[in-house]
Amino acid sequence: MKTNKKILCLPILAAIITIMVVSCGSMPNTKIYSLDIHYDVTRNELKPDIPIVIVIDSPRYLSQPFVAVRSNPYTLTILKYSKWQSPPVTMVAEELKKALYSIGFFKDIRISIITSRQSSYSLKANLTRFEQFDEGGTAYGILSLDTDLLSPDGENLYHNAYAKRIALAGSDEYTALAEGLSAALKEVMDEIRAATAKAIIEKESKK
């Protein structure tokens, strides 16, 4: 009876192995995409001794690394095998940090997800969209980011809402999306750098 059981199990085991091989062979490769952004260091009259905290928030899906594609205003698809190197909210926070360092007068820049009373300047950011939007046969890269700069005494030095929509060229998976969102984010970061530098220089000159 033991021999018969072994003989019966062999076809079942072979079938399981075949299914596993076919399944693994048909699974698509996971592709990971990254941003490519560079900033020129600027010079100004302030010494590099000003601390600032970046407080950033986003919808839950932007705290995950998966590429998001919207086919209509009501439906958002999270792709399983196409990912960012880090969650979008993390990538944007790191870009904010790099952009602020390039201004030249920040000595300490910290990233936080918790809003609290600060003894330093704080840049509050809310990333609301970081995705591809397909419309009328054309793909777009969509970026939406709101920012508020607060002084150590709680004064709101500026509020800006940024919205970028860039038509994507190319068909190599989502490389065009990474290139488009890199360009969009660079434009936003340059605007944030200029606004932040202007606001803090004006604030510090009043001391």
PDB file of C-alpha atoms in Angstrom:
ATOM      1  CA  MET A   1       0.000   0.000   0.000  1.00  0.00           C
ATOM      2  CA  LYS A   2       2.885   2.339   0.742  1.00  0.00           C
ATOM      3  CA  THR A   3       4.282   1.740  -2.743  1.00  0.00           C
ATOM      4  CA  ASN A   4       0.910   2.488  -4.329  1.00  0.00           C
ATOM      5  CA  LYS A   5       0.658   5.739  -2.384  1.00  0.00           C
ATOM      6  CA  LYS A   6       4.104   6.768  -3.622  1.00  0.00           C
ATOM      7  CA  ILE A   7       3.132   5.951  -7.196  1.00  0.00           C
ATOM      8  CA  LEU A   8      -0.077   8.015  -6.889  1.00  0.00           C
ATOM      9  CA  CYS A   9       1.794  10.967  -5.404  1.00  0.00           C
ATOM     10  CA  LEU A  10       4.341  11.151  -8.214  1.00  0.00           C
ATOM     11  CA  PRO A  11       1.909  12.453 -10.911  1.00  0.00           C
ATOM     12  CA  ILE A  12       0.492  14.978  -8.462  1.00  0.00           C
ATOM     13  CA  LEU A  13       3.973  16.208  -7.547  1.00  0.00           C
ATOM     14  CA  ALA A  14       4.932  16.445 -11.199  1.00  0.00           C
ATOM     15  CA  ALA A  15       1.801  18.478 -11.943  1.00  0.00           C
ATOM     16  CA  ILE A  16       2.549  20.899  -9.094  1.00  0.00           C
ATOM     17  CA  ILE A  17       6.123  21.386 -10.294  1.00  0.00           C
ATOM     18  CA  THR A  18       4.907  21.988 -13.858  1.00  0.00           C
ATOM     19  CA  ILE A  19       2.397  24.617 -12.676  1.00  0.00           C
ATOM     20  CA  MET A  20       5.084  26.354 -10.626  1.00  0.00           C
ATOM     21  CA  VAL A  21       7.519  26.432 -13.542  1.00  0.00           C
ATOM     22  CA  VAL A  22       4.877  27.776 -15.945  1.00  0.00           C
ATOM     23  CA  SER A  23       3.720  30.388 -13.429  1.00  0.00           C
ATOM     24  CA  CYS A  24       7.242  31.591 -12.715  1.00  0.00           C
ATOM     25  CA  GLY A  25       8.060  31.705 -16.392  1.00  0.00           C
ATOM     26  CA  SER A  26       5.022  33.845 -17.182  1.00  0.00           C
ATOM     27  CA  MET A  27       5.491  36.388 -14.359  1.00  0.00           C
ATOM     28  CA  PRO A  28       6.605  39.814 -15.671  1.00  0.00           C
ATOM     29  CA  ASN A  29       9.848  41.357 -14.492  1.00  0.00           C
ATOM     30  CA  THR A  30       9.609  44.020 -11.813  1.00  0.00           C
ATOM     31  CA  LYS A  31      10.936  47.344 -13.081  1.00  0.00           C
ATOM     32  CA  ILE A  32      12.160  50.048 -10.724  1.00  0.00           C
ATOM     33  CA  TYR A  33      12.202  53.698 -11.782  1.00  0.00           C
ATOM     34  CA  SER A  34      14.042  56.645 -10.268  1.00  0.00           C
ATOM     35  CA  LEU A  35      14.188  60.416 -10.571  1.00  0.00           C
ATOM     36  CA  ASP A  36      17.174  62.359 -11.922  1.00  0.00           C
ATOM     37  CA  ILE A  37      17.357  65.950 -10.639  1.00  0.00           C
ATOM     38  CA  HIS A  38      20.328  68.250 -10.003  1.00  0.00           C
ATOM     39  CA  TYR A  39      20.551  71.681  -8.370  1.00  0.00           C
ATOM     40  CA  ASP A  40      23.076  74.496  -8.665  1.00  0.00           C
ATOM     41  CA  VAL A  41      24.343  75.837  -5.343  1.00  0.00           C
ATOM     42  CA  THR A  42      23.481  79.513  -4.892  1.00  0.00           C
ATOM     43  CA  ARG A  43      25.231  82.193  -2.843  1.00  0.00           C
ATOM     44  CA  ASN A  44      23.661  84.827  -0.598  1.00  0.00           C
ATOM     45  CA  GLU A  45      24.518  87.098   2.297  1.00  0.00           C
ATOM     46  CA  LEU A  46      23.266  84.780   5.061  1.00  0.00           C
ATOM     47  CA  LYS A  47      25.624  82.463   6.920  1.00  0.00           C
ATOM     48  CA  PRO A  48      24.956  78.701   6.628  1.00  0.00           C
ATOM     49  CA  ASP A  49      23.632  78.369  10.192  1.00  0.00           C
ATOM     50  CA  ILE A  50      19.832  78.298   9.823  1.00  0.00           C
ATOM     51  CA  PRO A  51      17.976  75.071  10.746  1.00  0.00           C
ATOM     52  CA  ILE A  52      14.742  74.014   9.039  1.00  0.00           C
ATOM     53  CA  VAL A  53      12.347  71.080   9.342  1.00  0.00           C
ATOM     54  CA  ILE A  54      10.496  69.571   6.377  1.00  0.00           C
ATOM     55  CA  VAL A  55       7.080  68.237   7.412  1.00  0.00           C
ATOM     56  CA  ILE A  56       5.503  66.253   4.579  1.00  0.00           C
ATOM     57  CA  ASP A  57       2.204  64.455   4.115  1.00  0.00           C
ATOM     58  CA  SER A  58       0.445  62.602   1.279  1.00  0.00           C
ATOM     59  CA  PRO A  59      -2.438  60.246   0.496  1.00  0.00           C
ATOM     60  CA  ARG A  60      -1.734  56.681   1.558  1.00  0.00           C
ATOM     61  CA  TYR A  61      -1.062  55.368  -1.961  1.00  0.00           C
ATOM     62  CA  LEU A  62       1.811  57.841  -2.362  1.00  0.00           C
ATOM     63  CA  SER A  63       3.509  56.371   0.706  1.00  0.00           C
ATOM     64  CA  GLN A  64       3.918  53.104  -1.242  1.00  0.00           C
ATOM     65  CA  PRO A  65       6.545  52.569  -3.977  1.00  0.00           C
ATOM     66  CA  PHE A  66       4.186  51.430  -6.734  1.00  0.00           C
ATOM     67  CA  VAL A  67       3.690  53.444  -9.924  1.00  0.00           C
ATOM     68  CA  ALA A  68       0.141  54.812 -10.120  1.00  0.00           C
ATOM     69  CA  VAL A  69      -1.784  55.294 -13.376  1.00  0.00           C
ATOM     70  CA  ARG A  70      -5.140  57.060 -13.675  1.00  0.00           C
ATOM     71  CA  SER A  71      -7.252  56.140 -16.698  1.00  0.00           C
ATOM     72  CA  ASN A  72     -10.127  58.497 -15.797  1.00  0.00           C
ATOM     73  CA  PRO A  73     -10.971  60.935 -12.992  1.00  0.00           C
ATOM     74  CA  TYR A  74     -12.547  58.133 -10.966  1.00  0.00           C
ATOM     75  CA  THR A  75     -10.126  55.204 -11.282  1.00  0.00           C
ATOM     76  CA  LEU A  76      -6.532  54.889 -10.088  1.00  0.00           C
ATOM     77  CA  THR A  77      -4.545  51.722 -10.825  1.00  0.00           C
ATOM     78  CA  ILE A  78      -1.609  50.749  -8.607  1.00  0.00           C
ATOM     79  CA  LEU A  79       0.881  48.718 -10.672  1.00  0.00           C
ATOM     80  CA  LYS A  80       2.347  45.629  -9.061  1.00  0.00           C
ATOM     81  CA  TYR A  81       5.440  45.158 -11.215  1.00  0.00           C
ATOM     82  CA  SER A  82       6.388  48.800 -11.851  1.00  0.00           C
ATOM     83  CA  LYS A  83       7.833  50.575  -8.831  1.00  0.00           C
ATOM     84  CA  TRP A  84       9.648  53.731  -7.797  1.00  0.00           C
ATOM     85  CA  GLN A  85      12.961  53.327  -6.025  1.00  0.00           C
ATOM     86  CA  SER A  86      11.228  54.810  -2.955  1.00  0.00           C
ATOM     87  CA  PRO A  87       7.649  55.859  -2.196  1.00  0.00           C
ATOM     88  CA  PRO A  88       6.843  59.159  -3.976  1.00  0.00           C
ATOM     89  CA  VAL A  89       6.379  61.023  -0.682  1.00  0.00           C
ATOM     90  CA  THR A  90       9.880  59.919   0.371  1.00  0.00           C
ATOM     91  CA  MET A  91      11.439  60.903  -2.971  1.00  0.00           C
ATOM     92  CA  VAL A  92       9.809  64.341  -2.857  1.00  0.00           C
ATOM     93  CA  ALA A  93      10.963  64.881   0.743  1.00  0.00           C
ATOM     94  CA  GLU A  94      14.538  64.025  -0.256  1.00  0.00           C
ATOM     95  CA  GLU A  95      14.338  66.382  -3.238  1.00  0.00           C
ATOM     96  CA  LEU A  96      13.090  69.148  -0.951  1.00  0.00           C
ATOM     97  CA  LYS A  97      16.064  68.517   1.313  1.00  0.00           C
ATOM     98  CA  LYS A  98      18.533  68.645  -1.592  1.00  0.00           C
ATOM     99  CA  ALA A  99      16.914  71.777  -3.000  1.00  0.00           C
ATOM    100  CA  LEU A 100      17.023  73.591   0.347  1.00  0.00           C
ATOM    101  CA  TYR A 101      20.664  72.636   0.946  1.00  0.00           C
ATOM    102  CA  SER A 102      21.526  74.142  -2.420  1.00  0.00           C
ATOM    103  CA  ILE A 103      20.311  77.562  -1.226  1.00  0.00           C
ATOM    104  CA  GLY A 104      23.446  77.742   0.905  1.00  0.00           C
ATOM    105  CA  PHE A 105      22.295  79.063   4.289  1.00  0.00           C
ATOM    106  CA  PHE A 106      20.782  75.970   5.909  1.00  0.00           C
ATOM    107  CA  LYS A 107      23.047  74.030   8.245  1.00  0.00           C
ATOM    108  CA  ASP A 108      20.569  71.425   9.488  1.00  0.00           C
ATOM    109  CA  ILE A 109      17.626  70.069   7.512  1.00  0.00           C
ATOM    110  CA  ARG A 110      15.430  67.387   9.052  1.00  0.00           C
ATOM    111  CA  ILE A 111      12.488  65.492   7.571  1.00  0.00           C
ATOM    112  CA  SER A 112       9.448  64.731   9.733  1.00  0.00           C
ATOM    113  CA  ILE A 113       5.951  63.361   9.207  1.00  0.00           C
ATOM    114  CA  ILE A 114       4.658  64.877  12.444  1.00  0.00           C
ATOM    115  CA  THR A 115       3.527  68.481  12.728  1.00  0.00           C
ATOM    116  CA  SER A 116       4.645  70.025  16.004  1.00  0.00           C
ATOM    117  CA  ARG A 117       5.785  73.352  17.370  1.00  0.00           C
ATOM    118  CA  GLN A 118       9.275  74.056  16.100  1.00  0.00           C
ATOM    119  CA  SER A 119      12.014  76.388  17.312  1.00  0.00           C
ATOM    120  CA  SER A 120      13.241  76.667  13.725  1.00  0.00           C
ATOM    121  CA  TYR A 121      11.820  77.370  10.307  1.00  0.00           C
ATOM    122  CA  SER A 122       9.552  74.646   8.946  1.00  0.00           C
ATOM    123  CA  LEU A 123       8.486  73.857   5.407  1.00  0.00           C
ATOM    124  CA  LYS A 124       5.164  72.019   5.380  1.00  0.00           C
ATOM    125  CA  ALA A 125       4.460  70.108   2.185  1.00  0.00           C
ATOM    126  CA  ASN A 126       1.456  68.097   1.061  1.00  0.00           C
ATOM    127  CA  LEU A 127       2.014  65.870  -1.973  1.00  0.00           C
ATOM    128  CA  THR A 128      -1.412  65.189  -3.474  1.00  0.00           C
ATOM    129  CA  ARG A 129      -0.634  63.742  -6.933  1.00  0.00           C
ATOM    130  CA  PHE A 130       2.382  61.951  -8.410  1.00  0.00           C
ATOM    131  CA  GLU A 131       1.107  59.739 -11.200  1.00  0.00           C
ATOM    132  CA  GLN A 132       0.457  59.103 -14.879  1.00  0.00           C
ATOM    133  CA  PHE A 133      -2.833  60.208 -16.379  1.00  0.00           C
ATOM    134  CA  ASP A 134      -3.978  58.728 -19.693  1.00  0.00           C
ATOM    135  CA  GLU A 135      -6.377  60.917 -21.637  1.00  0.00           C
ATOM    136  CA  GLY A 136      -7.400  60.844 -25.298  1.00  0.00           C
ATOM    137  CA  GLY A 137      -4.531  58.587 -26.320  1.00  0.00           C
ATOM    138  CA  THR A 138      -1.929  60.823 -24.640  1.00  0.00           C
ATOM    139  CA  ALA A 139      -0.125  60.085 -21.389  1.00  0.00           C
ATOM    140  CA  TYR A 140       0.679  62.879 -18.932  1.00  0.00           C
ATOM    141  CA  GLY A 141       2.820  63.095 -15.838  1.00  0.00           C
ATOM    142  CA  ILE A 142       0.837  64.786 -13.054  1.00  0.00           C
ATOM    143  CA  LEU A 143       2.431  66.433 -10.028  1.00  0.00           C
ATOM    144  CA  SER A 144       0.587  68.415  -7.348  1.00  0.00           C
ATOM    145  CA  LEU A 145       2.305  69.816  -4.262  1.00  0.00           C
ATOM    146  CA  ASP A 146       1.232  72.420  -1.693  1.00  0.00           C
ATOM    147  CA  THR A 147       3.766  74.160   0.551  1.00  0.00           C
ATOM    148  CA  ASP A 148       3.758  76.535   3.524  1.00  0.00           C
ATOM    149  CA  LEU A 149       6.859  78.112   5.039  1.00  0.00           C
ATOM    150  CA  LEU A 150       6.584  78.913   8.740  1.00  0.00           C
ATOM    151  CA  SER A 151       8.997  81.016  10.769  1.00  0.00           C
ATOM    152  CA  PRO A 152      10.219  79.977  14.250  1.00  0.00           C
ATOM    153  CA  ASP A 153       7.616  82.314  15.774  1.00  0.00           C
ATOM    154  CA  GLY A 154       4.780  80.664  13.786  1.00  0.00           C
ATOM    155  CA  GLU A 155       4.357  83.286  11.084  1.00  0.00           C
ATOM    156  CA  ASN A 156       3.307  81.912   7.697  1.00  0.00           C
ATOM    157  CA  LEU A 157       5.848  83.419   5.306  1.00  0.00           C
ATOM    158  CA  TYR A 158       4.263  82.021   2.158  1.00  0.00           C
ATOM    159  CA  HIS A 159       1.771  79.510   0.811  1.00  0.00           C
ATOM    160  CA  ASN A 160       2.168  78.085  -2.702  1.00  0.00           C
ATOM    161  CA  ALA A 161       0.234  75.427  -4.612  1.00  0.00           C
ATOM    162  CA  TYR A 162       2.080  73.806  -7.494  1.00  0.00           C
ATOM    163  CA  ALA A 163       0.393  71.793 -10.249  1.00  0.00           C
ATOM    164  CA  LYS A 164       2.325  70.402 -13.197  1.00  0.00           C
ATOM    165  CA  ARG A 165       0.973  68.446 -16.177  1.00  0.00           C
ATOM    166  CA  ILE A 166       3.588  67.271 -18.676  1.00  0.00           C
ATOM    167  CA  ALA A 167       2.870  65.328 -21.877  1.00  0.00           C
ATOM    168  CA  LEU A 168       4.970  62.166 -21.988  1.00  0.00           C
ATOM    169  CA  ALA A 169       6.881  61.019 -25.058  1.00  0.00           C
ATOM    170  CA  GLY A 170       8.179  57.504 -25.639  1.00  0.00           C
ATOM    171  CA  SER A 171       6.795  54.050 -24.995  1.00  0.00           C
ATOM    172  CA  ASP A 172       9.488  52.340 -22.903  1.00  0.00           C
ATOM    173  CA  GLU A 173       7.253  51.224 -20.059  1.00  0.00           C
ATOM    174  CA  TYR A 174       7.290  54.104 -17.539  1.00  0.00           C
ATOM    175  CA  THR A 175      10.696  55.613 -18.272  1.00  0.00           C
ATOM    176  CA  ALA A 176       8.929  58.561 -19.913  1.00  0.00           C
ATOM    177  CA  LEU A 177       6.921  59.030 -16.715  1.00  0.00           C
ATOM    178  CA  ALA A 178      10.108  59.126 -14.624  1.00  0.00           C
ATOM    179  CA  GLU A 179      11.643  61.657 -17.020  1.00  0.00           C
ATOM    180  CA  GLY A 180       8.492  63.793 -17.101  1.00  0.00           C
ATOM    181  CA  LEU A 181       8.025  63.850 -13.334  1.00  0.00           C
ATOM    182  CA  SER A 182      11.746  64.598 -12.866  1.00  0.00           C
ATOM    183  CA  ALA A 183      11.339  67.661 -15.108  1.00  0.00           C
ATOM    184  CA  ALA A 184       8.113  68.718 -13.352  1.00  0.00           C
ATOM    185  CA  LEU A 185       9.615  68.300  -9.902  1.00  0.00           C
ATOM    186  CA  LYS A 186      12.745  70.248 -10.900  1.00  0.00           C
ATOM    187  CA  GLU A 187      10.554  73.187 -11.949  1.00  0.00           C
ATOM    188  CA  VAL A 188       8.666  73.055  -8.646  1.00  0.00           C
ATOM    189  CA  MET A 189      11.850  72.758  -6.581  1.00  0.00           C
ATOM    190  CA  ASP A 190      13.406  75.766  -8.332  1.00  0.00           C
ATOM    191  CA  GLU A 191      10.296  77.807  -7.506  1.00  0.00           C
ATOM    192  CA  ILE A 192      10.381  76.613  -3.876  1.00  0.00           C
ATOM    193  CA  ARG A 193      14.087  77.455  -3.587  1.00  0.00           C
ATOM    194  CA  ALA A 194      13.513  81.003  -4.851  1.00  0.00           C
ATOM    195  CA  ALA A 195      10.442  81.606  -2.671  1.00  0.00           C
ATOM    196  CA  THR A 196      12.104  80.153   0.443  1.00  0.00           C
ATOM    197  CA  ALA A 197      15.321  82.118   0.011  1.00  0.00           C
ATOM    198  CA  LYS A 198      13.434  85.382  -0.550  1.00  0.00           C
ATOM    199  CA  ALA A 199      11.116  84.878   2.441  1.00  0.00           C
ATOM    200  CA  ILE A 200      13.861  83.919   4.900  1.00  0.00           C
ATOM    201  CA  ILE A 201      16.254  86.664   3.788  1.00  0.00           C
ATOM    202  CA  GLU A 202      13.470  89.209   4.337  1.00  0.00           C
ATOM    203  CA  LYS A 203      12.609  87.695   7.739  1.00  0.00           C
ATOM    204  CA  GLU A 204      16.216  87.541   8.925  1.00  0.00           C
ATOM    205  CA  SER A 205      16.894  91.133   7.803  1.00  0.00           C
ATOM    206  CA  LYS A 206      14.274  92.367  10.266  1.00  0.00           C
ATOM    207  CA  LYS A 207      16.085  90.973  13.289  1.00  0.00           C
TER     208      LYS A 207
END
